[in-house]
mmCIF file of C-alpha atoms in Angstrom:
data_model
loop_
_atom_site.group_PDB
_atom_site.id
_atom_site.type_symbol
_atom_site.label_atom_id
_atom_site.label_comp_id
_atom_site.label_asym_id
_atom_site.label_seq_id
_atom_site.Cartn_x
_atom_site.Cartn_y
_atom_site.Cartn_z
ATOM 1 C CA MET A 1 42.280 -135.795 55.658
ATOM 2 C CA SER A 2 40.516 -136.092 52.299
ATOM 3 C CA ASP A 3 39.657 -133.042 50.210
ATOM 4 C CA PRO A 4 36.039 -131.833 50.313
ATOM 5 C CA PRO A 5 33.924 -132.988 47.347
ATOM 6 C CA THR A 6 33.842 -130.765 44.281
ATOM 7 C CA ARG A 7 32.257 -130.693 40.835
ATOM 8 C CA LEU A 8 35.493 -129.267 39.449
ATOM 9 C CA ALA A 9 38.960 -130.889 39.553
ATOM 10 C CA ARG A 10 41.531 -130.306 42.347
ATOM 11 C CA ARG A 11 44.722 -129.844 40.346
ATOM 12 C CA LEU A 12 46.452 -126.816 41.941
ATOM 13 C CA GLY A 13 49.150 -127.101 44.606
ATOM 14 C CA THR A 14 50.553 -124.378 46.882
ATOM 15 C CA GLY A 15 52.964 -123.052 44.256
ATOM 16 C CA ASP A 16 50.232 -122.950 41.636
ATOM 17 C CA ALA A 17 47.907 -121.087 44.014
ATOM 18 C CA ILE A 18 50.591 -118.486 44.798
ATOM 19 C CA VAL A 19 51.275 -118.011 41.089
ATOM 20 C CA MET A 20 47.563 -117.519 40.357
ATOM 21 C CA GLY A 21 47.433 -114.825 43.042
ATOM 22 C CA LEU A 22 50.572 -113.151 41.695
ATOM 23 C CA GLY A 23 49.189 -113.275 38.174
ATOM 24 C CA SER A 24 46.133 -111.333 39.312
ATOM 25 C CA MET A 25 48.068 -108.779 41.397
ATOM 26 C CA ILE A 26 51.312 -108.253 39.463
ATOM 27 C CA GLY A 27 49.518 -107.473 36.259
ATOM 28 C CA ALA A 28 48.115 -104.417 34.560
ATOM 29 C CA SER A 29 47.497 -102.828 37.963
ATOM 30 C CA VAL A 30 51.107 -101.894 38.662
ATOM 31 C CA PHE A 31 51.390 -100.317 35.216
ATOM 32 C CA ALA A 32 48.061 -98.454 35.420
ATOM 33 C CA ALA A 33 47.253 -97.558 39.050
ATOM 34 C CA ILE A 34 50.420 -95.621 39.909
ATOM 35 C CA GLY A 35 49.453 -92.696 37.647
ATOM 36 C CA PRO A 36 46.037 -91.927 39.216
ATOM 37 C CA ALA A 37 47.537 -92.533 42.684
ATOM 38 C CA ALA A 38 50.268 -89.959 41.983
ATOM 39 C CA ALA A 39 47.636 -87.489 40.779
ATOM 40 C CA ALA A 40 45.737 -87.895 44.051
ATOM 41 C CA ALA A 41 48.590 -87.839 46.561
ATOM 42 C CA GLY A 42 51.792 -86.756 44.860
ATOM 43 C CA ALA A 43 54.818 -88.306 46.556
ATOM 44 C CA GLY A 44 52.416 -89.277 49.347
ATOM 45 C CA LEU A 45 51.346 -92.203 47.195
ATOM 46 C CA MET A 46 54.001 -94.185 49.088
ATOM 47 C CA ILE A 47 52.011 -93.604 52.271
ATOM 48 C CA GLY A 48 48.897 -94.591 50.337
ATOM 49 C CA LEU A 49 50.657 -97.777 49.233
ATOM 50 C CA ALA A 50 51.449 -98.626 52.869
ATOM 51 C CA VAL A 51 47.820 -98.017 53.886
ATOM 52 C CA ALA A 52 46.539 -100.131 50.983
ATOM 53 C CA GLY A 53 48.974 -102.896 51.904
ATOM 54 C CA MET A 54 47.846 -102.854 55.550
ATOM 55 C CA VAL A 55 44.157 -103.061 54.627
ATOM 56 C CA ALA A 56 44.942 -105.781 52.083
ATOM 57 C CA PHE A 57 46.786 -107.792 54.753
ATOM 58 C CA CYS A 58 43.774 -107.643 57.074
ATOM 59 C CA ASN A 59 41.530 -108.718 54.203
ATOM 60 C CA ALA A 60 43.933 -111.503 53.276
ATOM 61 C CA THR A 61 43.830 -113.001 56.764
ATOM 62 C CA SER A 62 40.027 -112.891 56.737
ATOM 63 C CA SER A 63 39.888 -114.436 53.254
ATOM 64 C CA ALA A 64 42.393 -117.154 54.121
ATOM 65 C CA GLN A 65 40.650 -118.426 57.232
ATOM 66 C CA LEU A 66 37.214 -118.329 55.583
ATOM 67 C CA ALA A 67 38.522 -120.100 52.471
ATOM 68 C CA ALA A 68 40.011 -122.841 54.629
ATOM 69 C CA LEU A 69 36.613 -123.308 56.298
ATOM 70 C CA TYR A 70 34.587 -123.071 53.056
ATOM 71 C CA PRO A 71 36.848 -124.280 50.188
ATOM 72 C CA ALA A 72 34.323 -123.708 47.403
ATOM 73 C CA SER A 73 34.195 -121.627 44.255
ATOM 74 C CA GLY A 74 32.692 -118.203 44.867
ATOM 75 C CA GLY A 75 34.828 -116.714 47.653
ATOM 76 C CA THR A 76 32.971 -114.093 49.698
ATOM 77 C CA TYR A 77 29.716 -114.850 47.909
ATOM 78 C CA ILE A 78 29.803 -118.163 49.778
ATOM 79 C CA TYR A 79 31.213 -116.738 53.037
ATOM 80 C CA GLY A 80 28.597 -113.989 53.199
ATOM 81 C CA ARG A 81 25.753 -116.456 52.626
ATOM 82 C CA LYS A 82 27.075 -118.828 55.280
ATOM 83 C CA ARG A 83 27.954 -116.261 57.951
ATOM 84 C CA LEU A 84 25.724 -113.212 57.347
ATOM 85 C CA GLY A 85 22.780 -114.355 55.252
ATOM 86 C CA HIS A 86 21.700 -114.653 51.647
ATOM 87 C CA LEU A 87 21.460 -110.928 50.896
ATOM 88 C CA ALA A 88 24.967 -110.199 52.188
ATOM 89 C CA GLY A 89 26.395 -113.023 50.119
ATOM 90 C CA PHE A 90 24.519 -111.965 47.006
ATOM 91 C CA SER A 91 25.579 -108.328 47.397
ATOM 92 C CA ALA A 92 29.238 -109.340 47.735
ATOM 93 C CA GLY A 93 29.056 -111.656 44.742
ATOM 94 C CA TRP A 94 27.231 -109.057 42.633
ATOM 95 C CA GLY A 95 29.756 -106.372 43.535
ATOM 96 C CA PHE A 96 32.628 -108.718 42.793
ATOM 97 C CA VAL A 97 31.377 -109.859 39.395
ATOM 98 C CA ILE A 98 30.535 -106.317 38.243
ATOM 99 C CA GLY A 99 33.631 -104.692 39.770
ATOM 100 C CA LYS A 100 36.043 -107.315 38.566
ATOM 101 C CA SER A 101 34.535 -107.283 35.093
ATOM 102 C CA ALA A 102 35.507 -103.601 35.103
ATOM 103 C CA THR A 103 38.980 -104.628 36.298
ATOM 104 C CA LEU A 104 39.216 -107.021 33.381
ATOM 105 C CA SER A 105 38.393 -104.211 30.991
ATOM 106 C CA VAL A 106 41.225 -102.153 32.561
ATOM 107 C CA SER A 107 43.649 -105.015 31.898
ATOM 108 C CA ALA A 108 42.422 -105.429 28.331
ATOM 109 C CA LEU A 109 42.654 -101.704 27.594
ATOM 110 C CA ALA A 110 46.127 -101.538 29.156
ATOM 111 C CA PHE A 111 47.200 -104.399 26.908
ATOM 112 C CA GLY A 112 45.912 -102.541 23.879
ATOM 113 C CA ALA A 113 47.485 -99.227 24.946
ATOM 114 C CA TYR A 114 50.938 -100.771 25.318
ATOM 115 C CA THR A 115 50.875 -103.044 22.277
ATOM 116 C CA PHE A 116 48.807 -101.183 19.666
ATOM 117 C CA PRO A 117 48.346 -97.555 20.794
ATOM 118 C CA GLU A 118 46.682 -96.715 17.465
ATOM 119 C CA ALA A 119 43.932 -99.316 18.013
ATOM 120 C CA PRO A 120 43.841 -100.253 21.718
ATOM 121 C CA ARG A 121 40.248 -101.499 21.820
ATOM 122 C CA PRO A 122 40.514 -104.157 19.067
ATOM 123 C CA ALA A 123 43.814 -105.338 20.578
ATOM 124 C CA GLY A 124 42.230 -105.568 24.018
ATOM 125 C CA ILE A 125 39.267 -107.521 22.685
ATOM 126 C CA ALA A 126 41.621 -109.938 20.904
ATOM 127 C CA ALA A 127 43.485 -110.489 24.188
ATOM 128 C CA VAL A 128 40.231 -111.338 25.985
ATOM 129 C CA VAL A 129 39.354 -113.901 23.317
ATOM 130 C CA VAL A 130 42.787 -115.564 23.475
ATOM 131 C CA VAL A 131 42.986 -115.866 27.275
ATOM 132 C CA THR A 132 39.421 -117.180 27.446
ATOM 133 C CA ALA A 133 40.350 -119.884 24.939
ATOM 134 C CA ILE A 134 43.301 -120.864 27.162
ATOM 135 C CA ASN A 135 41.117 -120.960 30.280
ATOM 136 C CA LEU A 136 38.547 -123.140 28.553
ATOM 137 C CA ARG A 137 41.204 -125.823 28.105
ATOM 138 C CA GLY A 138 41.488 -126.404 31.854
ATOM 139 C CA ILE A 139 42.799 -124.835 35.053
ATOM 140 C CA THR A 140 46.243 -126.474 34.836
ATOM 141 C CA ARG A 141 46.843 -124.793 31.481
ATOM 142 C CA THR A 142 45.810 -121.501 33.070
ATOM 143 C CA ALA A 143 48.285 -122.026 35.935
ATOM 144 C CA LYS A 144 51.156 -122.933 33.590
ATOM 145 C CA ALA A 145 50.525 -119.926 31.363
ATOM 146 C CA THR A 146 50.272 -117.667 34.421
ATOM 147 C CA ARG A 147 53.618 -118.965 35.734
ATOM 148 C CA VAL A 148 55.281 -117.900 32.478
ATOM 149 C CA THR A 149 53.675 -114.450 32.408
ATOM 150 C CA VAL A 150 54.513 -113.737 36.076
ATOM 151 C CA SER A 151 58.170 -114.622 35.481
ATOM 152 C CA LEU A 152 58.407 -112.333 32.451
ATOM 153 C CA VAL A 153 56.634 -109.469 34.216
ATOM 154 C CA LEU A 154 58.951 -109.666 37.229
ATOM 155 C CA ILE A 155 61.908 -109.400 34.867
ATOM 156 C CA ALA A 156 60.366 -106.338 33.198
ATOM 157 C CA LEU A 157 59.660 -104.678 36.551
ATOM 158 C CA GLY A 158 63.226 -105.409 37.636
ATOM 159 C CA LEU A 159 64.381 -103.481 34.565
ATOM 160 C CA VAL A 160 62.068 -100.575 35.515
ATOM 161 C CA VAL A 161 63.721 -100.409 38.930
ATOM 162 C CA ALA A 162 67.217 -100.644 37.427
ATOM 163 C CA ALA A 163 66.513 -97.977 34.788
ATOM 164 C CA SER A 164 64.870 -95.643 37.296
ATOM 165 C CA VAL A 165 67.767 -95.884 39.738
ATOM 166 C CA GLY A 166 70.620 -96.113 37.249
ATOM 167 C CA GLY A 167 69.427 -93.683 34.610
ATOM 168 C CA GLY A 168 66.821 -91.525 36.283
ATOM 169 C CA ASN A 169 66.799 -88.081 37.841
ATOM 170 C CA THR A 170 69.003 -87.956 40.935
ATOM 171 C CA ASP A 171 67.466 -84.655 42.090
ATOM 172 C CA ALA A 172 65.068 -85.793 44.781
ATOM 173 C CA ASP A 173 63.478 -82.361 45.409
ATOM 174 C CA HIS A 174 60.242 -83.564 43.841
ATOM 175 C CA LEU A 175 59.943 -86.110 46.672
ATOM 176 C CA ALA A 176 60.117 -83.537 49.470
ATOM 177 C CA ASP A 177 56.409 -82.751 49.811
ATOM 178 C CA TRP A 178 54.717 -85.979 50.841
ATOM 179 C CA GLY A 179 51.617 -84.196 52.057
ATOM 180 C CA ALA A 180 50.723 -82.267 48.889
ATOM 181 C CA GLY A 181 47.451 -84.164 48.438
ATOM 182 C CA GLY A 182 46.449 -83.968 52.100
ATOM 183 C CA ALA A 183 44.974 -86.803 54.120
ATOM 184 C CA ARG A 184 42.110 -87.291 51.665
ATOM 185 C CA GLY A 185 44.510 -87.472 48.726
ATOM 186 C CA ILE A 186 46.568 -90.118 50.477
ATOM 187 C CA LEU A 187 43.473 -92.153 51.311
ATOM 188 C CA GLU A 188 42.210 -91.773 47.731
ATOM 189 C CA SER A 189 45.560 -93.048 46.447
ATOM 190 C CA ALA A 190 45.298 -95.969 48.883
ATOM 191 C CA GLY A 191 41.851 -96.825 47.507
ATOM 192 C CA LEU A 192 43.147 -96.734 43.937
ATOM 193 C CA LEU A 193 46.255 -98.770 44.797
ATOM 194 C CA PHE A 194 44.121 -101.290 46.657
ATOM 195 C CA PHE A 195 42.760 -102.161 43.228
ATOM 196 C CA ALA A 196 46.216 -103.589 42.516
ATOM 197 C CA PHE A 197 46.358 -105.798 45.620
ATOM 198 C CA ALA A 198 42.924 -107.340 45.384
ATOM 199 C CA GLY A 199 44.020 -110.255 43.182
ATOM 200 C CA TYR A 200 44.692 -112.574 46.109
ATOM 201 C CA ALA A 201 40.953 -113.247 46.165
ATOM 202 C CA ARG A 202 41.498 -115.342 43.039
ATOM 203 C CA ILE A 203 43.114 -117.967 45.255
ATOM 204 C CA ALA A 204 39.991 -118.193 47.410
ATOM 205 C CA THR A 205 37.595 -118.253 44.446
ATOM 206 C CA LEU A 206 39.514 -121.256 43.067
ATOM 207 C CA GLY A 207 38.833 -123.185 46.285
ATOM 208 C CA GLU A 208 37.254 -126.147 44.464
ATOM 209 C CA GLU A 209 40.346 -126.609 42.284
ATOM 210 C CA ILE A 210 43.064 -126.450 44.979
ATOM 211 C CA LYS A 211 44.514 -129.561 46.599
ATOM 212 C CA ASP A 212 44.224 -129.762 50.400
ATOM 213 C CA PRO A 213 42.571 -126.301 50.514
ATOM 214 C CA ALA A 214 42.409 -126.051 54.319
ATOM 215 C CA ARG A 215 46.214 -126.152 54.412
ATOM 216 C CA THR A 216 47.131 -124.641 51.043
ATOM 217 C CA ILE A 217 44.956 -121.512 50.905
ATOM 218 C CA PRO A 218 46.035 -119.991 54.274
ATOM 219 C CA ARG A 219 49.653 -120.354 53.128
ATOM 220 C CA ALA A 220 49.222 -119.152 49.560
ATOM 221 C CA ILE A 221 47.258 -115.932 50.194
ATOM 222 C CA PRO A 222 49.719 -114.210 52.601
ATOM 223 C CA ALA A 223 52.689 -115.383 50.509
ATOM 224 C CA ALA A 224 51.289 -113.919 47.284
ATOM 225 C CA LEU A 225 50.352 -110.663 49.019
ATOM 226 C CA GLY A 226 53.773 -110.295 50.651
ATOM 227 C CA ILE A 227 55.646 -110.779 47.379
ATOM 228 C CA THR A 228 53.379 -108.268 45.629
ATOM 229 C CA LEU A 229 53.823 -105.613 48.326
ATOM 230 C CA VAL A 230 57.622 -105.813 48.068
ATOM 231 C CA VAL A 231 57.498 -105.537 44.266
ATOM 232 C CA TYR A 232 55.070 -102.593 44.278
ATOM 233 C CA ALA A 233 57.043 -100.698 46.912
ATOM 234 C CA ALA A 234 60.267 -101.055 44.932
ATOM 235 C CA VAL A 235 58.683 -100.045 41.626
ATOM 236 C CA SER A 236 56.717 -97.081 43.027
ATOM 237 C CA ALA A 237 59.648 -95.669 45.011
ATOM 238 C CA THR A 238 62.104 -95.842 42.130
ATOM 239 C CA ALA A 239 59.614 -94.429 39.600
ATOM 240 C CA LEU A 240 58.995 -91.473 41.917
ATOM 241 C CA TRP A 241 62.746 -91.032 42.314
ATOM 242 C CA ALA A 242 63.240 -91.020 38.541
ATOM 243 C CA VAL A 243 60.601 -88.536 37.370
ATOM 244 C CA GLY A 244 58.517 -87.339 40.303
ATOM 245 C CA PRO A 245 54.759 -87.547 40.894
ATOM 246 C CA ASP A 246 53.692 -84.880 38.384
ATOM 247 C CA LEU A 247 55.046 -86.718 35.353
ATOM 248 C CA LEU A 248 53.702 -90.053 36.645
ATOM 249 C CA ALA A 249 50.266 -88.473 37.051
ATOM 250 C CA GLU A 250 50.231 -87.084 33.510
ATOM 251 C CA ALA A 251 51.668 -90.105 31.661
ATOM 252 C CA ALA A 252 49.402 -92.580 29.909
ATOM 253 C CA ALA A 253 52.088 -95.229 30.540
ATOM 254 C CA PRO A 254 53.709 -94.159 33.850
ATOM 255 C CA LEU A 255 56.384 -96.835 34.151
ATOM 256 C CA ALA A 256 57.416 -96.456 30.529
ATOM 257 C CA ALA A 257 57.739 -92.721 31.205
ATOM 258 C CA ALA A 258 59.950 -93.383 34.236
ATOM 259 C CA THR A 259 62.225 -95.598 32.169
ATOM 260 C CA ASP A 260 62.255 -93.307 29.144
ATOM 261 C CA ALA A 261 63.230 -90.214 31.137
ATOM 262 C CA GLY A 262 66.720 -91.414 31.997
ATOM 263 C CA SER A 263 69.873 -92.483 30.244
ATOM 264 C CA TRP A 264 68.723 -96.123 30.222
ATOM 265 C CA ASN A 265 65.799 -95.325 27.947
ATOM 266 C CA GLY A 266 66.789 -98.137 25.611
ATOM 267 C CA LEU A 267 64.897 -100.387 28.043
ATOM 268 C CA THR A 268 61.582 -98.625 27.417
ATOM 269 C CA PRO A 269 60.451 -101.053 24.667
ATOM 270 C CA VAL A 270 61.138 -103.954 27.040
ATOM 271 C CA VAL A 271 58.998 -102.282 29.696
ATOM 272 C CA ARG A 272 56.170 -101.872 27.182
ATOM 273 C CA VAL A 273 56.401 -105.564 26.309
ATOM 274 C CA GLY A 274 56.364 -106.382 30.023
ATOM 275 C CA ALA A 275 53.240 -104.275 30.492
ATOM 276 C CA ALA A 276 51.525 -106.102 27.653
ATOM 277 C CA ILE A 277 52.462 -109.470 29.163
ATOM 278 C CA ALA A 278 51.341 -108.306 32.609
ATOM 279 C CA SER A 279 47.970 -107.241 31.228
ATOM 280 C CA ALA A 280 47.524 -110.561 29.446
ATOM 281 C CA GLY A 281 48.514 -112.453 32.597
ATOM 282 C CA ALA A 282 46.030 -110.502 34.703
ATOM 283 C CA LEU A 283 43.317 -111.244 32.159
ATOM 284 C CA LEU A 284 44.179 -114.932 32.309
ATOM 285 C CA ALA A 285 43.915 -115.167 36.097
ATOM 286 C CA LEU A 286 40.977 -112.780 36.487
ATOM 287 C CA VAL A 287 38.747 -114.443 33.894
ATOM 288 C CA ALA A 288 39.273 -117.688 35.829
ATOM 289 C CA GLY A 289 38.436 -116.036 39.167
ATOM 290 C CA VAL A 290 35.394 -114.037 38.076
ATOM 291 C CA SER A 291 33.928 -116.981 36.207
ATOM 292 C CA ARG A 292 34.155 -119.131 39.373
ATOM 293 C CA THR A 293 32.115 -116.614 41.363
ATOM 294 C CA THR A 294 29.639 -116.424 38.473
ATOM 295 C CA PHE A 295 29.506 -120.244 38.484
ATOM 296 C CA ALA A 296 28.852 -120.337 42.257
ATOM 297 C CA MET A 297 26.077 -117.727 42.036
ATOM 298 C CA ALA A 298 24.447 -119.610 39.174
ATOM 299 C CA ALA A 299 24.614 -122.859 41.158
ATOM 300 C CA GLU A 300 22.602 -121.162 43.933
ATOM 301 C CA GLY A 301 20.131 -119.632 41.479
ATOM 302 C CA ASP A 302 21.291 -116.040 41.988
ATOM 303 C CA LEU A 303 22.378 -115.862 38.338
ATOM 304 C CA PRO A 304 20.915 -117.767 35.360
ATOM 305 C CA ARG A 305 21.251 -121.526 35.921
ATOM 306 C CA VAL A 306 22.767 -122.072 32.493
ATOM 307 C CA LEU A 307 26.026 -120.567 33.847
ATOM 308 C CA ASP A 308 26.228 -123.488 36.287
ATOM 309 C CA LYS A 309 27.396 -125.949 33.604
ATOM 310 C CA VAL A 310 30.785 -127.732 33.887
ATOM 311 C CA HIS A 311 32.652 -128.940 30.798
ATOM 312 C CA PRO A 312 32.678 -132.768 30.851
ATOM 313 C CA THR A 313 36.320 -133.029 29.726
ATOM 314 C CA TYR A 314 38.160 -129.964 30.996
ATOM 315 C CA LYS A 315 36.157 -129.616 34.235
ATOM 316 C CA VAL A 316 35.816 -125.829 33.987
ATOM 317 C CA PRO A 317 32.632 -123.678 34.140
ATOM 318 C CA HIS A 318 32.803 -122.984 30.421
ATOM 319 C CA TYR A 319 29.508 -121.118 30.023
ATOM 320 C CA ALA A 320 30.409 -118.822 32.927
ATOM 321 C CA GLU A 321 33.814 -118.096 31.396
ATOM 322 C CA ILE A 322 32.274 -117.279 28.016
ATOM 323 C CA ALA A 323 29.676 -115.009 29.654
ATOM 324 C CA VAL A 324 32.370 -113.129 31.598
ATOM 325 C CA ALA A 325 34.453 -112.700 28.448
ATOM 326 C CA ALA A 326 31.434 -111.355 26.550
ATOM 327 C CA ALA A 327 30.704 -108.793 29.292
ATOM 328 C CA VAL A 328 34.324 -107.644 29.309
ATOM 329 C CA ILE A 329 34.343 -107.220 25.535
ATOM 330 C CA VAL A 330 31.323 -104.920 25.852
ATOM 331 C CA LEU A 331 33.089 -102.851 28.537
ATOM 332 C CA VAL A 332 36.281 -102.626 26.478
ATOM 333 C CA SER A 333 34.237 -101.361 23.567
ATOM 334 C CA LEU A 334 32.471 -98.651 25.587
ATOM 335 C CA THR A 335 34.823 -97.431 28.363
ATOM 336 C CA ASP A 336 38.314 -96.029 28.854
ATOM 337 C CA LEU A 337 41.011 -97.242 31.248
ATOM 338 C CA ARG A 338 40.937 -94.580 33.955
ATOM 339 C CA SER A 339 37.167 -94.099 34.092
ATOM 340 C CA VAL A 340 36.570 -97.628 35.415
ATOM 341 C CA LEU A 341 39.523 -97.813 37.824
ATOM 342 C CA GLY A 342 37.819 -96.039 40.744
ATOM 343 C CA PHE A 343 34.478 -97.774 40.146
ATOM 344 C CA SER A 344 36.191 -101.168 40.207
ATOM 345 C CA SER A 345 38.030 -100.251 43.421
ATOM 346 C CA PHE A 346 34.750 -99.264 45.127
ATOM 347 C CA CYS A 347 33.033 -102.555 44.265
ATOM 348 C CA VAL A 348 36.024 -104.634 45.338
ATOM 349 C CA LEU A 349 36.367 -102.722 48.625
ATOM 350 C CA PHE A 350 32.687 -103.444 49.320
ATOM 351 C CA TYR A 351 33.335 -107.127 48.584
ATOM 352 C CA TYR A 352 36.149 -107.236 51.120
ATOM 353 C CA ALA A 353 34.107 -105.344 53.700
ATOM 354 C CA VAL A 354 31.685 -108.293 53.575
ATOM 355 C CA THR A 355 34.673 -110.669 53.802
ATOM 356 C CA ASN A 356 35.853 -109.010 57.016
ATOM 357 C CA ALA A 357 32.356 -108.868 58.466
ATOM 358 C CA SER A 358 32.011 -112.596 57.757
ATOM 359 C CA ALA A 359 35.355 -113.373 59.392
ATOM 360 C CA TRP A 360 34.342 -111.323 62.449
ATOM 361 C CA THR A 361 31.638 -113.958 63.184
ATOM 362 C CA LEU A 362 34.092 -116.873 63.349
ATOM 363 C CA SER A 363 34.438 -118.666 66.687
ATOM 364 C CA PRO A 364 37.833 -118.826 68.448
ATOM 365 C CA ALA A 365 38.215 -122.441 67.339
ATOM 366 C CA GLN A 366 37.763 -121.422 63.688
ATOM 367 C CA ARG A 367 40.241 -118.538 63.818
ATOM 368 C CA ARG A 368 43.811 -118.538 62.579
ATOM 369 C CA TRP A 369 44.449 -114.801 63.138
ATOM 370 C CA PRO A 370 43.229 -112.298 65.790
ATOM 371 C CA ARG A 371 39.660 -111.084 65.444
ATOM 372 C CA ALA A 372 40.868 -107.470 65.596
ATOM 373 C CA LEU A 373 42.348 -107.826 62.098
ATOM 374 C CA SER A 374 38.873 -108.477 60.693
ATOM 375 C CA GLY A 375 37.533 -105.355 62.410
ATOM 376 C CA LEU A 376 40.445 -103.246 61.194
ATOM 377 C CA GLY A 377 40.010 -104.608 57.676
ATOM 378 C CA PHE A 378 36.286 -103.736 57.673
ATOM 379 C CA ILE A 379 36.921 -100.175 58.840
ATOM 380 C CA GLY A 380 39.742 -99.786 56.326
ATOM 381 C CA CYS A 381 37.617 -100.993 53.407
ATOM 382 C CA VAL A 382 34.713 -98.667 54.210
ATOM 383 C CA THR A 383 37.028 -95.688 54.731
ATOM 384 C CA LEU A 384 38.941 -96.209 51.483
ATOM 385 C CA ALA A 385 35.743 -96.845 49.512
ATOM 386 C CA PHE A 386 34.232 -93.489 50.477
ATOM 387 C CA THR A 387 37.404 -91.494 49.883
ATOM 388 C CA LEU A 388 37.491 -92.513 46.213
ATOM 389 C CA PRO A 389 36.432 -89.912 43.605
ATOM 390 C CA VAL A 390 32.750 -89.015 44.017
ATOM 391 C CA PRO A 391 31.700 -90.308 40.546
ATOM 392 C CA SER A 392 33.276 -93.696 41.388
ATOM 393 C CA VAL A 393 31.400 -93.861 44.692
ATOM 394 C CA LEU A 394 28.065 -92.889 43.129
ATOM 395 C CA THR A 395 28.454 -95.360 40.271
ATOM 396 C CA GLY A 396 29.438 -98.145 42.646
ATOM 397 C CA LEU A 397 26.515 -97.467 44.973
ATOM 398 C CA SER A 398 24.113 -97.363 42.019
ATOM 399 C CA VAL A 399 25.301 -100.749 40.768
ATOM 400 C CA LEU A 400 25.007 -102.313 44.235
ATOM 401 C CA VAL A 401 21.533 -100.866 44.816
ATOM 402 C CA ALA A 402 20.380 -102.065 41.380
ATOM 403 C CA GLY A 403 21.611 -105.563 42.165
ATOM 404 C CA ILE A 404 19.857 -105.616 45.558
ATOM 405 C CA LEU A 405 16.586 -104.407 44.000
ATOM 406 C CA ILE A 406 16.760 -107.165 41.391
ATOM 407 C CA TRP A 407 17.428 -109.693 44.155
ATOM 408 C CA ARG A 408 14.496 -108.411 46.246
ATOM 409 C CA ILE A 409 12.101 -108.573 43.293
ATOM 410 C CA ARG A 410 13.231 -112.093 42.528
ATOM 411 C CA GLN A 411 12.733 -113.170 46.150
ATOM 412 C CA THR A 412 9.236 -111.678 46.138
ATOM 413 C CA LEU A 413 8.283 -113.513 42.955
ATOM 414 C CA ASN A 414 9.957 -116.773 43.952
ATOM 415 C CA PRO A 415 10.437 -117.057 47.738
ATOM 416 C CA ALA A 416 11.594 -120.682 47.461
ATOM 417 C CA SER A 417 14.787 -119.523 45.711
ATOM 418 C CA SER A 418 16.130 -118.066 48.961
ATOM 419 C CA ALA A 419 16.162 -121.445 50.642
#
C-alpha cells in the first residue's frame, strides 16, 4: 500500500518516530514538573503520576488510531475538523499552538536555569535559535540530533536513580503520608505531570513525514509512552526516597537537589548537564511539532497563509518554524518557568479532550482500541484540566475564548473560508 500524498518528505521510520516522541517527553518536563507536583500532592505525586499515565494512555490510543486514518501534519487540528467540525478543529489547534509555545518557553528557561543560572533568559533564547537552525535543515537532521539527546538524557536520569538510591536518605518516614495533599492535590499533580507525557502528540503531528504512517504511528505512540512512563516512575520514586516531597517542592532544580543531598553528590554536575541536554532535546522536537500544526492551520486559512510555505530543498515548513521560534523567544523574555507550566497543561488537556471526542466518533471498522478508552480519556482530560491551579484555568479559558472569538469574527467577514 503506497503512502498518502504529502507536500513534505516521508523520511521517518518507526524507530525515528519513537525517538521523536521520547525527545518531546523525556525532556525538560521530568526535570521541571516533579517540583510543582510534589508541592501539590506531597508523596502522593506517585498516585498523580499513575493517574496522568492512565489518562495519557487513553489519549495515546485515540491519537494513534486517528493518526493512522488521517496521516497529515496538524494532529488533532485535522481530526477535530474531520470528525467534529471546523470550530472544534480550530479550537484544538489554537490551544495546541498557544499551549505548546508555552511549553517551549518552559524548556528554554529550564535550559538556561541549568546551564547559566546567572543569565537564564539569554541562554534560553540562544538555545531556541540553535535548535530552530537545526530543524530548518530538514526533519532527518532533527531525528538524528534527537536520538543523540535522548540517549544522553537517559544516561543522566540513570545516574539520578543510582545517586538517589545509593547515596540518598534511607529514612523513608517522609514517604508515609501519601494523602497529605488530598484528592484535589493528587489530581492537580496529575494535571501538572500530564504536561510531561504529552509529547507523544509530536509523532501524530509529523504524520506527513513518517513512512507507512497507518502502520508506523499506531506502533510508535504506545511504545514511546510506555518507555517514558517507566522512566518517570523510576526517577520520581527514587527522588522522593532520597529527599522527600518538601525539598523537591522547594528546589528550583529538583533532581539536582535529590542527587546533591546524598553521598554521591559528585554526580550533581552530570545531572545538570543532562537537564540542559534534555531541555535542548525537547526544544528540538517541540519546535518541529508545533510548527507542523501551525503549517496545517495556515494551509486551511486558519492562520496567515504565509506560514503555509515549504522550503524547496529541505522540505520543511520554514516560515512556520521561524514564527514559532519568534513567539517562544518573546515568552522566554517575559515569563518564568513555573508560571506557564499550569497554563500549558490546561491548553494541552483541552487539545486531548478534542482528540478523545474525535476518536469517540470512529466506526467499529476504523477502531484499533475499545471505544471506552476514548470516553475515559475525555473525562480524564476535563477532570485534570479543572483541578489545575485557578490562575492556570482562567488563563487557559481566556486564551481559548479569545481564539474562538477571532475565528467567529473571521467567519462572519469571510464565510467562504469555512468551506
